Amino acid sequence: MSSTSRPPDGRRPRRVVRGGRPGRRASAAGARAAAPGRAAAGRAGEERVHPGLRLAAGYAWRLLAVGAVVYAAFKVLGRFELVAVAVFLGLVVTALLRPPTDLLARVVPRPLAVAVALIGSIVVVLGLLALVGSVVAAEAGRLVGEFRGGVGRISRWLEQPPFRISHSSLQGLRERISAFLSAHRGALISRAVSGANRAVEALTGAALALFCSVFFIYGGDRMWRWFHAQLPETARSAWERAARAAWTTFAGYTRGIIIVAASNATLVGIALVLLRVPLALPLTVLVFFATFIPLIGAPIALAVATVVALAGRGPVIAAIVLVLIVVVGQIEGHVLHPLVMSWAVQLHPVVVAISVIAGSLVAGVIGAIVAVPMVSVVWSVVRTLRAGP
């Protein structure tokens, strides 16, 4: 409503508008009228973007976020590499010794069962290492002569068809190797000293792993119950399912890889003994530990055995050992892994290979060993949480 009044000085009356300014009301009405248009334009802009591109963009930034978290976790673990490796080894020992400890605890007190299981396993490992060392020491003198003769046989073999490498070229190669060793003797000594430091670190890590495994085996369930009680009630169910799936997968992988490694080492050991390859027992132990690196560990160890067979027994035995690499690889990939590991680790071989290579790039040999169980545990947790309670 509006009212007019003529002032006493005769000027035009001033119009008084009640209920707000007309310009503001008009602009508000125009904005409301333009809002549907802008919304329609926004929807049209979204429609111009292909749905697949929007989906890929959504996955891209999420993968970038996950990658950043994983990278940060690896950097933190790299700072505490010794502690992380010790805890990992403690979990491995727990996965191996917890079942026999539980069986012993039915007839003897649990502390005694833990002590018997740990001391017995330590005695077995140290006895195996002592046996390997005694074999190497006993065969050292004979092996030096065999390797010298083997180097001569390899040289004569390379001079013959199909290689036809001249004797002067091989002699020059030997001289260059000798000159390199003489020139870099100081660097080799420093590396040996640093290797001694690494040995001290390894002993420290082994002691910490043993210390952790004692408490994991004796009261790991009580430690988990304490941690579980600290969580919010709404998250306890999900954490319980995830932890159960993670431990089942990790323990299954650990026991499975031990079975696969023992099977590979047994086959290789029998073959090397029958072929009378020098250092058969140490090479068998090397194959056993190399199998802990899936897909590539056993072939690398058998390649070392091939070189030893070439130097000690000649090219024919080396060729047979080379065939053995293929046979053992086929048995491991098509028989042992499907039978032993399929129930614990459900990963495609491509994923296993990529995990091993990525782990080796990040943390060397330790990363190659740890990569596959870590990926297996993560995938098991994801599948369990997706399935719901």
mmCIF file of N, CA, C and O in Angstrom, residues 67 69-79 81 84-85 198 353-372 374-375:
data_model
loop_
_atom_site.group_PDB
_atom_site.id
_atom_site.type_symbol
_atom_site.label_atom_id
_atom_site.label_comp_id
_atom_site.label_asym_id
_atom_site.label_seq_id
_atom_site.Cartn_x
_atom_site.Cartn_y
_atom_site.Cartn_z
ATOM 1 N N GLY A 67 46.732 -44.670 -2.745
ATOM 2 C CA GLY A 67 48.162 -44.749 -3.014
ATOM 3 C C GLY A 67 48.975 -43.851 -2.099
ATOM 4 O O GLY A 67 50.060 -44.230 -1.647
ATOM 5 N N VAL A 69 48.155 -42.958 0.942
ATOM 6 C CA VAL A 69 48.165 -43.573 2.278
ATOM 7 C C VAL A 69 49.156 -44.744 2.330
ATOM 8 O O VAL A 69 49.924 -44.889 3.292
ATOM 9 N N VAL A 70 49.140 -45.578 1.280
ATOM 10 C CA VAL A 70 50.066 -46.720 1.253
ATOM 11 C C VAL A 70 51.513 -46.235 1.212
ATOM 12 O O VAL A 70 52.391 -46.777 1.906
ATOM 13 N N TYR A 71 51.782 -45.203 0.410
ATOM 14 C CA TYR A 71 53.141 -44.663 0.335
ATOM 15 C C TYR A 71 53.584 -44.114 1.686
ATOM 16 O O TYR A 71 54.718 -44.351 2.127
ATOM 17 N N ALA A 72 52.685 -43.383 2.350
ATOM 18 C CA ALA A 72 53.029 -42.854 3.674
ATOM 19 C C ALA A 72 53.278 -43.983 4.671
ATOM 20 O O ALA A 72 54.204 -43.908 5.499
ATOM 21 N N ALA A 73 52.474 -45.057 4.576
ATOM 22 C CA ALA A 73 52.685 -46.187 5.485
ATOM 23 C C ALA A 73 54.041 -46.842 5.251
ATOM 24 O O ALA A 73 54.759 -47.190 6.201
ATOM 25 N N PHE A 74 54.421 -47.002 3.971
ATOM 26 C CA PHE A 74 55.727 -47.588 3.674
ATOM 27 C C PHE A 74 56.862 -46.682 4.145
ATOM 28 O O PHE A 74 57.903 -47.171 4.611
ATOM 29 N N LYS A 75 56.693 -45.377 4.014
ATOM 30 C CA LYS A 75 57.730 -44.472 4.491
ATOM 31 C C LYS A 75 57.889 -44.564 6.001
ATOM 32 O O LYS A 75 59.013 -44.570 6.519
ATOM 33 N N VAL A 76 56.775 -44.660 6.711
ATOM 34 C CA VAL A 76 56.855 -44.789 8.171
ATOM 35 C C VAL A 76 57.502 -46.120 8.549
ATOM 36 O O VAL A 76 58.366 -46.186 9.438
ATOM 37 N N LEU A 77 57.099 -47.202 7.856
ATOM 38 C CA LEU A 77 57.701 -48.502 8.149
ATOM 39 C C LEU A 77 59.187 -48.518 7.793
ATOM 40 O O LEU A 77 59.976 -49.209 8.441
ATOM 41 N N GLY A 78 59.558 -47.753 6.749
ATOM 42 C CA GLY A 78 60.968 -47.671 6.395
ATOM 43 C C GLY A 78 61.806 -47.035 7.490
ATOM 44 O O GLY A 78 62.971 -47.391 7.681
ATOM 45 N N ARG A 79 61.209 -46.079 8.195
ATOM 46 C CA ARG A 79 61.924 -45.470 9.320
ATOM 47 C C ARG A 79 62.139 -46.453 10.455
ATOM 48 O O ARG A 79 63.112 -46.352 11.213
ATOM 49 N N GLU A 81 62.271 -49.937 10.107
ATOM 50 C CA GLU A 81 62.356 -51.197 9.367
ATOM 51 C C GLU A 81 62.682 -52.367 10.284
ATOM 52 O O GLU A 81 62.068 -53.442 10.188
ATOM 53 N N ALA A 84 59.593 -53.254 12.344
ATOM 54 C CA ALA A 84 58.543 -53.835 11.512
ATOM 55 C C ALA A 84 58.887 -55.264 11.099
ATOM 56 O O ALA A 84 58.036 -56.169 11.151
ATOM 57 N N VAL A 85 60.141 -55.496 10.702
ATOM 58 C CA VAL A 85 60.547 -56.845 10.311
ATOM 59 C C VAL A 85 60.505 -57.793 11.506
ATOM 60 O O VAL A 85 60.094 -58.963 11.381
ATOM 61 N N ARG A 198 75.201 -55.161 9.379
ATOM 62 C CA ARG A 198 73.873 -55.686 9.074
ATOM 63 C C ARG A 198 73.620 -57.005 9.807
ATOM 64 O O ARG A 198 72.488 -57.295 10.198
ATOM 65 N N ALA A 353 52.959 -61.688 -9.129
ATOM 66 C CA ALA A 353 54.202 -61.221 -9.755
ATOM 67 C C ALA A 353 54.392 -59.722 -9.568
ATOM 68 O O ALA A 353 55.484 -59.246 -9.215
ATOM 69 N N ILE A 354 53.329 -58.952 -9.796
ATOM 70 C CA ILE A 354 53.425 -57.499 -9.630
ATOM 71 C C ILE A 354 53.714 -57.144 -8.178
ATOM 72 O O ILE A 354 54.513 -56.233 -7.889
ATOM 73 N N SER A 355 53.109 -57.867 -7.240
ATOM 74 C CA SER A 355 53.347 -57.595 -5.821
ATOM 75 C C SER A 355 54.801 -57.863 -5.449
ATOM 76 O O SER A 355 55.425 -57.071 -4.728
ATOM 77 N N VAL A 356 55.351 -58.965 -5.954
ATOM 78 C CA VAL A 356 56.740 -59.305 -5.630
ATOM 79 C C VAL A 356 57.692 -58.249 -6.186
ATOM 80 O O VAL A 356 58.608 -57.772 -5.498
ATOM 81 N N ILE A 357 57.483 -57.859 -7.445
ATOM 82 C CA ILE A 357 58.379 -56.871 -8.057
ATOM 83 C C ILE A 357 58.246 -55.520 -7.364
ATOM 84 O O ILE A 357 59.249 -54.849 -7.067
ATOM 85 N N ALA A 358 57.009 -55.099 -7.083
ATOM 86 C CA ALA A 358 56.814 -53.815 -6.400
ATOM 87 C C ALA A 358 57.430 -53.841 -4.999
ATOM 88 O O ALA A 358 58.068 -52.869 -4.566
ATOM 89 N N GLY A 359 57.257 -54.946 -4.285
ATOM 90 C CA GLY A 359 57.857 -55.044 -2.956
ATOM 91 C C GLY A 359 59.372 -55.017 -2.999
ATOM 92 O O GLY A 359 60.011 -54.396 -2.142
ATOM 93 N N SER A 360 59.962 -55.666 -4.002
ATOM 94 C CA SER A 360 61.421 -55.637 -4.119
ATOM 95 C C SER A 360 61.932 -54.248 -4.462
ATOM 96 O O SER A 360 62.997 -53.842 -4.005
ATOM 97 N N LEU A 361 61.174 -53.488 -5.272
ATOM 98 C CA LEU A 361 61.585 -52.125 -5.586
ATOM 99 C C LEU A 361 61.510 -51.212 -4.365
ATOM 100 O O LEU A 361 62.328 -50.307 -4.199
ATOM 101 N N VAL A 362 60.528 -51.455 -3.511
ATOM 102 C CA VAL A 362 60.351 -50.589 -2.346
ATOM 103 C C VAL A 362 61.319 -50.949 -1.226
ATOM 104 O O VAL A 362 61.948 -50.070 -0.629
ATOM 105 N N ALA A 363 61.465 -52.246 -0.928
ATOM 106 C CA ALA A 363 62.234 -52.638 0.251
ATOM 107 C C ALA A 363 63.180 -53.802 -0.006
ATOM 108 O O ALA A 363 63.538 -54.510 0.938
ATOM 109 N N GLY A 364 63.574 -54.041 -1.241
ATOM 110 C CA GLY A 364 64.547 -55.083 -1.525
ATOM 111 C C GLY A 364 64.003 -56.478 -1.283
ATOM 112 O O GLY A 364 62.825 -56.763 -1.543
ATOM 113 N N VAL A 365 64.870 -57.348 -0.779
ATOM 114 C CA VAL A 365 64.483 -58.743 -0.557
ATOM 115 C C VAL A 365 63.367 -58.843 0.482
ATOM 116 O O VAL A 365 62.431 -59.646 0.343
ATOM 117 N N ILE A 366 63.444 -58.029 1.520
ATOM 118 C CA ILE A 366 62.407 -58.058 2.560
ATOM 119 C C ILE A 366 61.053 -57.684 1.964
ATOM 120 O O ILE A 366 60.022 -58.310 2.257
ATOM 121 N N GLY A 367 61.037 -56.663 1.106
ATOM 122 C CA GLY A 367 59.786 -56.277 0.466
ATOM 123 C C GLY A 367 59.237 -57.364 -0.427
ATOM 124 O O GLY A 367 58.015 -57.578 -0.479
ATOM 125 N N ALA A 368 60.115 -58.091 -1.147
ATOM 126 C CA ALA A 368 59.654 -59.183 -1.995
ATOM 127 C C ALA A 368 59.039 -60.309 -1.173
ATOM 128 O O ALA A 368 58.079 -60.959 -1.612
ATOM 129 N N ILE A 369 59.574 -60.555 0.021
ATOM 130 C CA ILE A 369 59.028 -61.614 0.876
ATOM 131 C C ILE A 369 57.705 -61.193 1.499
ATOM 132 O O ILE A 369 56.751 -61.982 1.592
ATOM 133 N N VAL A 370 57.609 -59.939 1.904
ATOM 134 C CA VAL A 370 56.442 -59.472 2.660
ATOM 135 C C VAL A 370 55.276 -59.094 1.742
ATOM 136 O O VAL A 370 54.122 -59.111 2.169
ATOM 137 N N ALA A 371 55.553 -58.793 0.469
ATOM 138 C CA ALA A 371 54.529 -58.202 -0.402
ATOM 139 C C ALA A 371 53.313 -59.105 -0.563
ATOM 140 O O ALA A 371 52.168 -58.668 -0.391
ATOM 141 N N VAL A 372 53.532 -60.371 -0.908
ATOM 142 C CA VAL A 372 52.399 -61.257 -1.201
ATOM 143 C C VAL A 372 51.525 -61.506 0.027
ATOM 144 O O VAL A 372 50.287 -61.411 -0.073
ATOM 145 N N MET A 374 51.053 -59.512 2.520
ATOM 146 C CA MET A 374 50.352 -58.263 2.796
ATOM 147 C C MET A 374 49.182 -58.067 1.840
ATOM 148 O O MET A 374 48.061 -57.733 2.252
ATOM 149 N N VAL A 375 49.419 -58.281 0.540
ATOM 150 C CA VAL A 375 48.339 -58.134 -0.441
ATOM 151 C C VAL A 375 47.241 -59.157 -0.183
ATOM 152 O O VAL A 375 46.043 -58.857 -0.295
#
